[in-house]
Short mmCIF file of C-alpha atoms in Angstrom, two decimals:
data_model
loop_
_atom_site.label_atom_id
_atom_site.label_comp_id
_atom_site.label_asym_id
_atom_site.label_seq_id
_atom_site.Cartn_x
_atom_site.Cartn_y
_atom_site.Cartn_z
CA MET A 1375 0.00 0.00 0.00
CA ARG A 1376 1.46 3.29 -1.17
CA GLY A 1377 3.06 5.44 1.47
CA GLN A 1378 2.26 3.23 4.38
CA SER A 1379 5.87 2.24 5.04
CA HIS A 1380 7.07 5.59 6.32
CA ARG A 1381 4.18 6.20 8.69
CA CYS A 1382 4.97 6.00 12.34
CA HIS A 1383 2.23 5.15 14.74
CA ALA A 1384 2.29 6.84 18.15
CA PRO A 1385 4.78 4.86 20.20
CA SER A 1386 3.17 2.76 22.92
CA THR A 1387 4.70 3.95 26.17
CA ASP A 1388 2.87 2.79 29.24
CA SER A 1389 0.31 0.06 29.61
CA GLU A 1390 -1.12 -2.63 27.38
CA ALA A 1391 -4.49 -0.90 27.66
CA GLU A 1392 -3.21 2.34 26.14
CA THR A 1393 -1.77 0.54 23.12
CA THR A 1394 -5.14 -0.99 22.39
CA GLU A 1395 -6.85 2.40 22.73
CA SER A 1396 -4.35 3.96 20.34
CA GLU A 1397 -4.92 1.24 17.77
CA THR A 1398 -8.65 1.78 17.97
CA GLU A 1399 -7.98 5.37 16.98
CA SER A 1400 -5.99 4.49 13.87
CA MET A 1401 -7.86 5.42 10.72
CA ARG A 1402 -8.13 4.31 7.14
CA CYS A 1403 -7.42 7.02 4.55
CA ILE A 1404 -10.43 7.58 2.30
CA SER A 1405 -8.13 8.23 -0.63
CA CYS A 1406 -5.27 5.67 -0.54
CA LYS A 1407 -7.02 3.22 1.83
CA ALA A 1408 -3.89 2.90 4.00
CA VAL A 1409 -4.21 2.80 7.79
CA TYR A 1410 -2.61 5.74 9.57
CA GLY A 1411 -2.32 7.16 13.07
CA ALA A 1412 -3.37 10.56 14.38
CA ARG A 1413 0.02 12.14 13.76
CA ASP A 1414 -0.19 11.28 10.04
CA ALA A 1415 -3.68 12.72 9.74
CA GLY A 1416 -4.31 15.10 6.87
CA THR A 1417 -7.80 16.48 6.47
CA CYS A 1418 -11.21 15.89 7.92
CA LYS A 1419 -13.83 14.09 5.85
CA GLU A 1420 -15.63 17.27 4.86
CA CYS A 1421 -12.49 18.87 3.46
CA TYR A 1422 -11.67 15.68 1.61
CA GLU A 1423 -15.08 15.79 -0.04
CA GLU A 1424 -14.74 19.46 -0.87
CA ALA A 1425 -11.29 18.87 -2.36
CA SER A 1426 -12.67 16.05 -4.50
CA GLU A 1427 -15.43 18.32 -5.76
CA THR A 1428 -12.92 21.07 -6.52
CA GLU A 1429 -10.80 18.60 -8.46
CA GLU A 1430 -13.81 17.49 -10.46
CA GLU A 1431 -14.71 21.10 -11.21
CA LEU A 1432 -11.18 21.92 -12.33
CA LYS A 1433 -11.16 18.86 -14.58
CA ARG A 1434 -14.47 19.93 -16.13
CA GLU A 1435 -13.06 23.41 -16.72
CA ILE A 1436 -10.05 21.84 -18.43
CA GLU A 1437 -12.34 19.81 -20.68
CA ASP A 1438 -14.30 22.93 -21.58
CA LEU A 1439 -11.14 24.87 -22.34
CA LYS A 1440 -9.74 22.04 -24.44
CA ALA A 1441 -12.94 21.99 -26.48
CA LYS A 1442 -12.65 25.75 -26.92
CA VAL A 1443 -9.04 25.42 -28.09
CA ALA A 1444 -10.08 22.72 -30.56
CA PHE A 1445 -12.85 24.96 -31.85
CA LEU A 1446 -10.67 28.05 -32.17
CA ARG A 1447 -7.73 26.21 -33.67
CA PHE A 1448 -7.51 27.02 -37.31
CA TRP A 1449 -7.01 24.67 -40.18
CA SER A 1450 -3.59 25.68 -41.25
CA PRO A 1451 -3.25 26.22 -45.00
CA LEU A 1452 -0.12 24.08 -44.65
CA ASP A 1453 -2.30 21.06 -43.91
CA HIS A 1454 -3.85 21.42 -47.33
CA SER A 1455 -0.90 22.21 -49.52
CA HIS A 1456 2.24 20.13 -49.56
CA SER A 1457 5.64 21.63 -49.96
CA HIS A 1458 5.78 20.37 -53.53
CA ASN A 1459 2.83 22.21 -54.91
CA ASN A 1460 2.27 25.23 -52.74
CA ASN A 1461 3.47 27.63 -55.37
CA ARG A 1462 -0.18 28.04 -56.24
CA SER A 1463 -0.60 29.43 -52.77
CA SER A 1464 -2.71 32.50 -53.20
CA SER A 1465 -5.53 30.70 -54.98
CA GLY A 1466 -7.00 27.30 -54.16
CA PRO A 1467 -9.59 26.29 -51.62
CA CYS A 1468 -7.89 27.85 -48.57
CA PHE A 1469 -8.59 31.45 -49.56
CA THR A 1470 -5.06 32.46 -48.63
CA ASP A 1471 -4.19 36.03 -49.65
CA VAL A 1472 -0.51 36.33 -48.81
CA VAL A 1473 2.68 34.26 -48.87
CA LEU A 1474 5.68 34.30 -46.59
CA VAL A 1475 9.14 33.43 -47.85
CA ALA A 1476 12.38 32.71 -46.07
CA SER A 1477 14.48 35.40 -47.75
CA GLN A 1478 17.76 33.64 -46.95
CA ASP A 1479 16.88 30.84 -49.41
CA ALA A 1480 18.13 31.29 -52.96
CA SER A 1481 14.90 29.95 -54.47
CA PRO A 1482 12.49 30.18 -51.57
CA ILE A 1483 9.31 28.10 -51.39
CA PRO A 1484 6.42 30.37 -50.47
CA VAL A 1485 4.38 29.53 -47.38
CA PRO A 1486 0.74 30.51 -47.93
CA ALA A 1487 -1.26 32.28 -45.22
CA HIS A 1488 -4.19 34.58 -44.54
CA LYS A 1489 -3.55 38.25 -43.85
CA ALA A 1490 -6.37 38.11 -41.31
CA VAL A 1491 -4.58 35.41 -39.30
CA LEU A 1492 -1.20 37.14 -39.40
CA VAL A 1493 -2.76 40.44 -38.35
CA SER A 1494 -4.64 38.76 -35.55
CA ARG A 1495 -1.56 37.08 -34.07
CA SER A 1496 1.22 39.64 -34.49
CA PRO A 1497 1.21 43.42 -33.99
CA VAL A 1498 4.14 43.63 -36.41
CA PHE A 1499 2.20 41.92 -39.21
CA LYS A 1500 -0.76 44.08 -38.26
CA ALA A 1501 1.18 47.30 -38.76
CA MET A 1502 2.78 45.94 -41.92
CA LEU A 1503 -0.42 44.73 -43.58
CA GLU A 1504 -2.93 47.29 -42.43
CA ASN A 1505 -0.78 50.22 -43.44
CA GLU A 1506 -0.56 49.22 -47.07
CA MET A 1507 3.17 48.78 -46.99
CA GLU A 1508 5.15 47.02 -49.70
CA GLU A 1509 4.29 43.59 -48.25
CA SER A 1510 0.58 44.25 -48.37
CA ARG A 1511 0.65 45.42 -51.97
CA SER A 1512 2.86 42.62 -53.25
CA GLY A 1513 1.22 39.90 -51.17
CA THR A 1514 4.66 38.57 -50.25
CA ILE A 1515 6.29 38.93 -46.85
CA LYS A 1516 10.01 38.24 -46.70
CA ILE A 1517 11.22 36.81 -43.41
CA GLY A 1518 14.95 37.09 -42.81
CA ASP A 1519 17.24 34.83 -40.79
CA VAL A 1520 14.95 31.84 -40.83
CA SER A 1521 14.98 28.46 -42.56
CA TYR A 1522 12.06 27.21 -44.62
CA ASP A 1523 11.28 24.59 -41.95
CA ALA A 1524 11.25 27.15 -39.16
CA LEU A 1525 9.08 29.48 -41.24
CA ARG A 1526 6.59 26.67 -41.87
CA ALA A 1527 6.55 25.84 -38.16
CA PHE A 1528 6.08 29.52 -37.34
CA VAL A 1529 3.10 29.94 -39.67
CA ASN A 1530 1.64 26.67 -38.45
CA TYR A 1531 1.85 27.90 -34.86
CA LEU A 1532 -0.06 31.05 -35.76
CA TYR A 1533 -2.95 28.83 -36.88
CA THR A 1534 -2.84 26.06 -34.32
CA ALA A 1535 -0.87 27.23 -31.23
CA GLU A 1536 1.14 24.03 -31.60
CA ALA A 1537 4.69 23.26 -32.62
CA CYS A 1538 6.89 20.22 -32.56
CA LEU A 1539 10.06 21.46 -30.88
CA ASP A 1540 13.61 20.31 -30.54
CA GLU A 1541 16.30 22.59 -29.14
CA GLN A 1542 17.27 24.07 -32.51
CA MET A 1543 13.67 24.65 -33.58
CA ALA A 1544 12.83 26.24 -30.21
CA CYS A 1545 15.68 28.74 -30.67
CA ASP A 1546 14.75 29.44 -34.29
CA LEU A 1547 11.10 29.99 -33.44
CA LEU A 1548 11.93 32.15 -30.45
CA VAL A 1549 13.91 34.46 -32.72
CA VAL A 1550 11.01 34.86 -35.17
CA ALA A 1551 8.48 35.13 -32.34
CA GLU A 1552 10.53 37.91 -30.77
CA LYS A 1553 10.86 39.73 -34.08
CA TYR A 1554 7.14 39.56 -34.89
CA GLN A 1555 6.05 39.95 -31.27
CA VAL A 1556 4.14 36.70 -31.03
CA LYS A 1557 4.31 36.54 -27.23
CA HIS A 1558 2.52 33.24 -26.84
CA LEU A 1559 4.99 31.44 -29.10
CA LYS A 1560 7.95 33.13 -27.43
CA ALA A 1561 6.78 31.99 -24.00
CA TYR A 1562 6.24 28.48 -25.38
CA CYS A 1563 9.81 28.33 -26.72
CA GLU A 1564 11.28 29.82 -23.54
CA LYS A 1565 9.55 27.17 -21.45
CA PHE A 1566 10.95 24.44 -23.67
CA ILE A 1567 14.49 25.83 -23.63
CA VAL A 1568 14.43 26.27 -19.84
CA SER A 1569 13.35 22.63 -19.52
CA LYS A 1570 16.44 21.60 -21.52
CA LEU A 1571 18.93 23.79 -19.60
CA ASN A 1572 22.04 22.06 -18.28
CA TRP A 1573 25.58 22.98 -17.40
CA ASP A 1574 26.87 22.31 -20.90
CA ASN A 1575 24.46 24.65 -22.65
CA SER A 1576 24.11 27.20 -19.83
CA VAL A 1577 26.55 29.85 -21.12
CA MET A 1578 25.29 29.61 -24.70
CA SER A 1579 21.70 29.81 -23.50
CA TYR A 1580 22.60 32.78 -21.33
CA ALA A 1581 24.08 34.65 -24.30
CA PHE A 1582 21.18 33.66 -26.52
CA ALA A 1583 18.65 34.83 -23.95
CA HIS A 1584 20.45 38.16 -23.68
CA GLN A 1585 20.42 38.65 -27.40
CA HIS A 1586 16.73 37.90 -27.76
CA ASN A 1587 15.43 39.42 -24.59
CA ALA A 1588 14.22 36.11 -23.15
CA ARG A 1589 13.85 36.84 -19.45
CA HIS A 1590 12.91 33.34 -18.27
CA ILE A 1591 15.85 31.66 -19.97
CA LEU A 1592 18.17 34.42 -18.78
CA ASP A 1593 17.20 34.01 -15.13
CA ALA A 1594 17.36 30.23 -15.22
CA ALA A 1595 20.72 30.12 -17.02
CA LEU A 1596 22.26 32.78 -14.81
CA SER A 1597 21.20 30.99 -11.67
CA LEU A 1598 22.66 27.72 -13.00
CA ILE A 1599 25.95 29.45 -13.85
CA ILE A 1600 26.25 31.18 -10.48
CA ASP A 1601 25.74 27.87 -8.70
CA ASN A 1602 28.78 26.46 -10.54
CA MET A 1603 31.16 29.40 -10.61
CA ASP A 1604 34.16 27.22 -9.76
CA LYS A 1605 33.77 25.43 -13.10
CA LEU A 1606 32.91 28.48 -15.18
CA THR A 1607 36.31 29.75 -16.30
CA LYS A 1608 37.25 26.32 -17.65
CA LEU A 1609 34.41 26.35 -20.15
CA GLU A 1610 35.23 26.94 -23.80
CA GLU A 1611 32.02 28.95 -24.18
CA TYR A 1612 33.18 31.19 -21.36
CA MET A 1613 36.38 32.10 -23.24
CA GLU A 1614 34.35 32.87 -26.32
CA LEU A 1615 31.94 35.04 -24.38
CA VAL A 1616 34.82 37.01 -22.80
CA GLU A 1617 36.12 37.58 -26.31
CA LYS A 1618 32.85 38.53 -27.98
CA GLU A 1619 30.55 39.88 -25.27
CA PRO A 1620 32.61 40.87 -22.23
CA ARG A 1621 29.72 42.91 -20.83
CA LEU A 1622 27.66 39.75 -20.44
CA VAL A 1623 30.51 38.18 -18.50
CA VAL A 1624 30.61 41.22 -16.25
CA GLU A 1625 26.91 40.73 -15.56
CA ILE A 1626 27.57 37.14 -14.49
CA TYR A 1627 30.20 38.30 -11.99
CA GLU A 1628 27.95 41.08 -10.74
CA ALA A 1629 25.13 38.62 -10.15
CA TYR A 1630 27.53 36.25 -8.39
CA LEU A 1631 28.83 39.01 -6.14
CA SER A 1632 25.34 40.20 -5.32
CA LYS A 1633 24.34 36.66 -4.35
CA GLN A 1634 27.40 36.32 -2.11
CA VAL A 1635 26.64 39.60 -0.37
CA ASN A 1636 23.03 38.54 0.18
CA THR A 1637 24.02 35.15 1.54
CA ALA A 1638 26.52 36.76 3.91
CA ALA A 1639 23.94 39.28 5.12
CA HIS A 1640 21.48 36.44 5.68
CA LYS A 1641 24.03 34.43 7.69
CA ASP A 1642 24.91 37.51 9.76
CA SER A 1643 21.31 38.23 10.66
CA SER A 1644 20.56 34.60 11.50
CA MET A 1645 23.66 34.35 13.73
CA LYS A 1646 22.72 37.40 15.80
CA PRO A 1647 21.20 36.49 19.17
CA MET B 538 -15.08 27.39 11.99
CA ARG B 539 -16.67 25.93 8.89
CA GLY B 540 -18.27 22.55 9.22
CA GLN B 541 -17.36 21.96 12.82
CA SER B 542 -20.92 22.10 14.10
CA HIS B 543 -22.15 18.86 12.54
CA ARG B 544 -19.23 16.73 13.63
CA CYS B 545 -19.97 14.16 16.27
CA HIS B 546 -17.14 13.06 18.49
CA ALA B 547 -17.09 9.46 19.59
CA PRO B 548 -19.54 9.25 22.49
CA SER B 549 -17.83 8.75 25.82
CA THR B 550 -19.29 5.57 27.21
CA ASP B 551 -17.40 4.10 30.10
CA SER B 552 -14.80 5.76 32.26
CA GLU B 553 -13.38 9.26 32.64
CA ALA B 554 -10.03 7.86 31.49
CA GLU B 555 -11.37 6.77 28.12
CA THR B 556 -12.86 10.17 27.42
CA THR B 557 -9.49 11.79 27.99
CA GLU B 558 -7.80 9.28 25.71
CA SER B 559 -10.35 9.93 22.98
CA GLU B 560 -9.79 13.68 23.24
CA THR B 561 -6.05 13.20 22.91
CA GLU B 562 -6.72 11.49 19.61
CA SER B 563 -8.73 14.35 18.16
CA MET B 564 -6.92 16.01 15.28
CA ARG B 565 -6.77 19.37 13.59
CA CYS B 566 -7.62 19.37 9.88
CA ILE B 567 -4.68 20.67 7.82
CA SER B 568 -7.09 22.31 5.42
CA CYS B 569 -9.91 23.95 7.44
CA LYS B 570 -8.06 23.94 10.80
CA ALA B 571 -11.10 22.54 12.60
CA VAL B 572 -10.65 19.88 15.28
CA TYR B 573 -12.21 16.52 14.43
CA GLY B 574 -12.39 13.02 15.80
CA ALA B 575 -11.37 9.75 14.19
CA ARG B 576 -14.80 9.06 12.73
CA ASP B 577 -14.71 12.35 10.80
CA ALA B 578 -11.26 11.63 9.43
CA GLY B 579 -10.73 12.08 5.71
CA THR B 580 -7.28 11.48 4.29
CA CYS B 581 -3.81 10.88 5.60
CA LYS B 582 -1.25 13.66 5.38
CA GLU B 583 0.46 12.23 2.34
CA CYS B 584 -2.74 12.10 0.33
CA TYR B 585 -3.57 15.62 1.41
CA GLU B 586 -0.23 16.81 0.08
CA GLU B 587 -0.66 14.89 -3.16
CA ALA B 588 -4.13 16.32 -3.63
CA SER B 589 -2.79 19.84 -3.10
CA GLU B 590 -0.12 19.26 -5.72
CA THR B 591 -2.68 17.88 -8.15
CA GLU B 592 -4.84 20.94 -7.60
CA GLU B 593 -1.90 23.23 -8.30
CA GLU B 594 -1.09 21.30 -11.48
CA LEU B 595 -4.67 21.48 -12.69
CA LYS B 596 -4.73 25.22 -12.03
CA ARG B 597 -1.53 25.67 -14.01
CA GLU B 598 -3.01 23.67 -16.87
CA ILE B 599 -6.07 25.93 -16.78
CA GLU B 600 -3.87 29.02 -16.97
CA ASP B 601 -1.99 27.56 -19.95
CA LEU B 602 -5.23 26.69 -21.73
CA LYS B 603 -6.68 30.13 -21.07
CA ALA B 604 -3.58 31.72 -22.59
CA LYS B 605 -3.96 29.43 -25.60
CA VAL B 606 -7.61 30.41 -26.00
CA ALA B 607 -6.64 34.08 -25.80
CA PHE B 608 -3.99 33.54 -28.47
CA LEU B 609 -6.24 31.57 -30.80
CA ARG B 610 -9.21 33.86 -30.37
CA PHE B 611 -9.62 35.91 -33.48
CA TRP B 612 -10.22 39.59 -33.73
CA SER B 613 -13.72 39.61 -35.04
CA PRO B 614 -14.22 41.92 -37.99
CA LEU B 615 -17.27 43.11 -36.06
CA ASP B 616 -14.99 44.73 -33.50
CA HIS B 617 -13.58 46.93 -36.24
CA SER B 618 -16.62 47.87 -38.25
CA HIS B 619 -19.74 49.31 -36.70
CA SER B 620 -23.15 48.43 -37.96
CA HIS B 621 -23.42 51.85 -39.57
CA ASN B 622 -20.51 51.60 -41.95
CA ASN B 623 -19.87 47.95 -42.59
CA ASN B 624 -21.25 48.10 -46.09
CA ARG B 625 -17.63 48.49 -47.14
CA SER B 626 -17.12 45.01 -45.82
CA SER B 627 -15.08 43.25 -48.41
CA SER B 628 -12.31 45.82 -48.41
CA GLY B 629 -10.84 47.71 -45.47
CA PRO B 630 -8.21 46.71 -42.98
CA CYS B 631 -9.82 43.43 -41.92
CA PHE B 632 -9.25 41.65 -45.22
CA THR B 633 -12.75 40.20 -45.12
CA ASP B 634 -13.76 38.46 -48.33
CA VAL B 635 -17.40 37.57 -47.79
CA VAL B 636 -20.52 39.01 -46.19
CA LEU B 637 -23.42 37.29 -44.46
CA VAL B 638 -26.90 38.75 -44.55
CA ALA B 639 -30.03 37.92 -42.61
CA SER B 640 -32.28 37.22 -45.57
CA GLN B 641 -35.46 37.83 -43.59
CA ASP B 642 -34.67 41.56 -43.34
CA ALA B 643 -36.10 43.77 -46.06
CA SER B 644 -32.90 45.82 -46.32
CA PRO B 645 -30.37 43.62 -44.61
CA ILE B 646 -27.13 44.99 -43.15
CA PRO B 647 -24.25 42.79 -44.29
CA VAL B 648 -22.05 41.19 -41.66
CA PRO B 649 -18.45 40.96 -42.93
CA ALA B 650 -16.37 37.83 -42.43
CA HIS B 651 -13.48 35.79 -43.76
CA LYS B 652 -14.15 32.73 -45.88
CA ALA B 653 -11.21 31.04 -44.17
CA VAL B 654 -12.84 31.45 -40.75
CA LEU B 655 -16.27 30.27 -41.89
CA VAL B 656 -14.74 27.24 -43.60
CA SER B 657 -12.67 26.43 -40.54
CA ARG B 658 -15.66 26.49 -38.17
CA SER B 659 -18.52 24.96 -40.14
CA PRO B 660 -18.59 21.99 -42.51
CA VAL B 661 -21.64 23.53 -44.18
CA PHE B 662 -19.79 26.75 -44.99
CA LYS B 663 -16.84 24.62 -46.04
CA ALA B 664 -18.88 22.72 -48.61
CA MET B 665 -20.59 25.90 -49.73
CA LEU B 666 -17.44 28.00 -50.20
CA GLU B 667 -14.94 25.43 -51.37
CA ASN B 668 -17.21 24.07 -54.06
CA GLU B 669 -17.57 27.39 -55.83
CA MET B 670 -21.29 27.57 -55.26
CA GLU B 671 -23.35 30.69 -55.79
CA GLU B 672 -22.33 32.07 -52.35
CA SER B 673 -18.65 31.74 -53.13
CA ARG B 674 -18.93 33.53 -56.44
CA SER B 675 -21.13 36.36 -55.20
CA GLY B 676 -19.32 36.78 -51.89
CA THR B 677 -22.68 36.98 -50.13
CA ILE B 678 -24.16 34.26 -47.94
CA LYS B 679 -27.85 34.57 -47.15
CA ILE B 680 -28.85 33.18 -43.78
CA GLY B 681 -32.57 32.49 -43.36
CA ASP B 682 -34.71 32.59 -40.21
CA VAL B 683 -32.34 34.73 -38.21
CA SER B 684 -32.36 38.32 -36.98
CA TYR B 685 -29.51 40.71 -37.66
CA ASP B 686 -28.52 40.62 -33.98
CA ALA B 687 -28.43 36.83 -33.87
CA LEU B 688 -26.43 36.74 -37.11
CA ARG B 689 -23.90 39.17 -35.67
CA ALA B 690 -23.65 37.10 -32.49
CA PHE B 691 -23.25 33.96 -34.60
CA VAL B 692 -20.40 35.38 -36.66
CA ASN B 693 -18.79 36.82 -33.55
CA TYR B 694 -18.86 33.37 -31.93
CA LEU B 695 -17.08 31.86 -34.92
CA TYR B 696 -14.21 34.25 -34.25
CA THR B 697 -14.11 34.33 -30.47
CA ALA B 698 -15.96 31.28 -29.06
CA GLU B 699 -17.90 33.73 -26.93
CA ALA B 700 -21.47 34.93 -26.90
CA CYS B 701 -23.55 36.98 -24.54
CA LEU B 702 -26.68 34.87 -24.11
CA ASP B 703 -30.17 35.36 -22.86
CA GLU B 704 -32.86 32.74 -23.37
CA GLN B 705 -34.04 34.12 -26.71
CA MET B 706 -30.51 34.52 -28.07
CA ALA B 707 -29.55 31.02 -26.92
CA CYS B 708 -32.51 29.58 -28.88
CA ASP B 709 -31.75 31.70 -31.94
CA LEU B 710 -28.07 30.77 -31.95
CA LEU B 711 -28.84 27.09 -31.37
CA VAL B 712 -30.98 27.09 -34.51
CA VAL B 713 -28.23 28.62 -36.66
CA ALA B 714 -25.55 26.44 -35.02
CA GLU B 715 -27.62 23.34 -35.82
CA LYS B 716 -28.15 24.47 -39.40
CA TYR B 717 -24.46 25.20 -40.05
CA GLN B 718 -23.20 22.35 -37.88
CA VAL B 719 -21.20 24.48 -35.48
CA LYS B 720 -21.21 21.85 -32.72
CA HIS B 721 -19.30 23.89 -30.17
CA LEU B 722 -21.82 26.72 -30.31
CA LYS B 723 -24.75 24.31 -30.22
CA ALA B 724 -23.38 22.64 -27.07
CA TYR B 725 -22.81 26.08 -25.53
CA CYS B 726 -26.43 27.10 -26.17
CA GLU B 727 -27.79 23.76 -24.96
CA LYS B 728 -25.89 24.12 -21.69
CA PHE B 729 -27.31 27.60 -21.19
CA ILE B 730 -30.88 26.56 -21.97
CA VAL B 731 -30.66 23.52 -19.66
CA SER B 732 -29.44 25.82 -16.88
CA LYS B 733 -32.58 27.95 -17.35
CA LEU B 734 -35.05 25.04 -17.47
CA ASN B 735 -38.03 25.24 -15.14
CA TRP B 736 -41.56 23.93 -15.00
CA ASP B 737 -42.99 26.91 -16.86
CA ASN B 738 -40.75 26.57 -19.89
CA SER B 739 -40.34 22.78 -19.80
CA VAL B 740 -42.92 21.84 -22.43
CA MET B 741 -41.83 24.59 -24.82
CA SER B 742 -38.20 23.62 -24.33
CA TYR B 743 -39.09 19.99 -24.91
CA ALA B 744 -40.77 20.81 -28.23
CA PHE B 745 -37.94 23.14 -29.22
CA ALA B 746 -35.32 20.50 -28.43
CA HIS B 747 -37.23 17.97 -30.52
CA GLN B 748 -37.37 20.29 -33.47
CA HIS B 749 -33.66 21.11 -33.40
CA ASN B 750 -32.26 17.79 -32.35
CA ALA B 751 -30.92 19.08 -29.04
CA ARG B 752 -30.43 15.92 -27.01
CA HIS B 753 -29.30 17.51 -23.73
CA ILE B 754 -32.26 19.86 -23.56
CA LEU B 755 -34.60 17.07 -24.59
CA ASP B 756 -33.46 14.73 -21.82
CA ALA B 757 -33.49 17.43 -19.15
CA ALA B 758 -36.93 18.77 -20.14
CA LEU B 759 -38.47 15.30 -20.44
CA SER B 760 -37.20 14.30 -17.02
CA LEU B 761 -38.61 17.51 -15.52
CA ILE B 762 -41.99 16.91 -17.17
CA ILE B 763 -42.20 13.28 -16.07
CA ASP B 764 -41.50 14.27 -12.49
CA ASN B 765 -44.54 16.57 -12.59
CA MET B 766 -47.04 14.54 -14.62
CA ASP B 767 -49.93 15.45 -12.28
CA LYS B 768 -49.63 19.10 -13.31
CA LEU B 769 -48.95 18.48 -17.00
CA THR B 770 -52.45 18.39 -18.49
CA LYS B 771 -53.32 21.73 -16.89
CA LEU B 772 -50.59 23.55 -18.81
CA GLU B 773 -51.60 25.75 -21.71
CA GLU B 774 -48.47 24.65 -23.60
CA TYR B 775 -49.60 21.05 -23.20
CA MET B 776 -52.93 21.75 -24.96
CA GLU B 777 -51.04 23.46 -27.77
CA LEU B 778 -48.64 20.55 -28.13
CA VAL B 779 -51.52 18.03 -28.28
CA GLU B 780 -52.98 20.16 -31.04
CA LYS B 781 -49.81 20.72 -33.08
CA GLU B 782 -47.46 17.87 -32.31
CA PRO B 783 -49.41 14.97 -30.80
CA ARG B 784 -46.54 12.58 -31.46
CA LEU B 785 -44.35 14.50 -29.04
CA VAL B 786 -47.05 14.17 -26.40
CA VAL B 787 -47.15 10.43 -27.02
CA GLU B 788 -43.41 10.31 -26.40
CA ILE B 789 -43.90 12.02 -23.04
CA TYR B 790 -46.48 9.39 -22.01
CA GLU B 791 -44.27 6.58 -23.25
CA ALA B 792 -41.33 7.89 -21.24
CA TYR B 793 -43.57 8.24 -18.18
CA LEU B 794 -44.88 4.70 -18.55
CA SER B 795 -41.40 3.30 -19.03
CA LYS B 796 -40.23 5.06 -15.86
CA GLN B 797 -43.21 3.67 -13.90
CA VAL B 798 -42.49 0.14 -15.09
CA ASN B 799 -38.83 0.50 -14.15
CA THR B 800 -39.66 1.87 -10.71
CA ALA B 801 -42.11 -0.98 -10.10
CA ALA B 802 -39.58 -3.58 -11.21
CA HIS B 803 -37.00 -2.01 -8.92
CA LYS B 804 -39.40 -2.05 -5.95
CA ASP B 805 -40.33 -5.67 -6.67
CA SER B 806 -36.74 -6.82 -6.75
CA SER B 807 -35.82 -4.93 -3.58
CA MET B 808 -38.86 -6.33 -1.72
CA LYS B 809 -37.98 -9.96 -2.54
CA PRO B 810 -36.34 -11.81 0.33
#
């Protein structure tokens, strides 16, 4: 029975009679069915019932929200057209009225989309398309510094709020999301990158976060680095950072110093009588 | 302290000593802080902690889903254009490419929309617009049996998954949702109508549900009617239903009979030795 092993019953001290009494008072948990003593007691029955109701309510709310997401999720035009034949992007049954191209490609494959969707998801596209700029007139939006795959994933996210990430794709999408101010996608990528943080990628992630204004990654990476300062200077990435971005290195040392001062102050105050 | 009043402590039966022992074993609920005895015990501490964690996780999931809904929610073209000047619907900064009109109005005000959104939300619009039917060519979709206000609310729901309902609007939207197979909206209206069910509107709701294939309303209304069969024949709506839709009245009696038979069978089986 789960969790029963570590429970300690009240030690029997005096008479045989008291032990029996104490055993009478041991209870069976409504949830895990294990027997426990008074000192391992959690909630009363009423609170257990209320908590169960709350859990049911939360689960219902989740179901409702999932249904809403499914309803609001768009059919991406990329589901319809395959990469081979989406040159015919601005006609066809999807009613797309604009294409995006990865301008770094020599012969870029256009990714079809709807102006209405782009405008709805990104204030940058909104300004670009509603103000009759070049992109709006030509019906082609050039996206720099992005691969075709990342561009496809980006457009797909605008329709579905879903992306299949690996570490490279998360970085690529974060860059585009930052540029086009798609906050939801940026937060999604940050969460993924933070979940993959480790000592080996910490300095690179720190520099990346700095460059793309990714607060969550920055905080997590910095905290990881500061906790391992003794190993820092041996890292190859550290040498590179000193070379290329010495100010970022200074910030690491400043954060380290500030933590040391805080820790010392805390020790001082806790040692005072 | 909430809920403490109805708790019964184990009755003290024999000696003074036992009473004291029993009081020692009374516990304080971690959740509501009330003191309770063994017979009012709910969960052990470990299960309480697990349940708290689960609740936190569910709440985080809800926050994530709400953010996703907010991201996927579309800016409705109705937010941009006011009813006075949305004749210029198929141009303008919203990139709308179709208008819907309530065909029952003598001089209908067009409601602008995007084909891509309509197609994404309704299989009926999808068939209509992708197959180059009259509506696709003309860029005007006539919607019958609906007021301008209901049409606006309908289109708005397709963009936002939100509607401000009263009982009339819920019925109106359910009819359009049924016609254009927008299941999410239909379920939303059904839920609202069921929540407003009472004896006075039960027969009307029952007939309405029958007409528009609204299973949830039908079941709820029928069950309410059957529980009040003695009052049924006195209702004005009942007379009307007998007049106009006698088959629906037959179904009420059949359901009533079936319930009686079931109840009798249940009583029989529980009375057997």
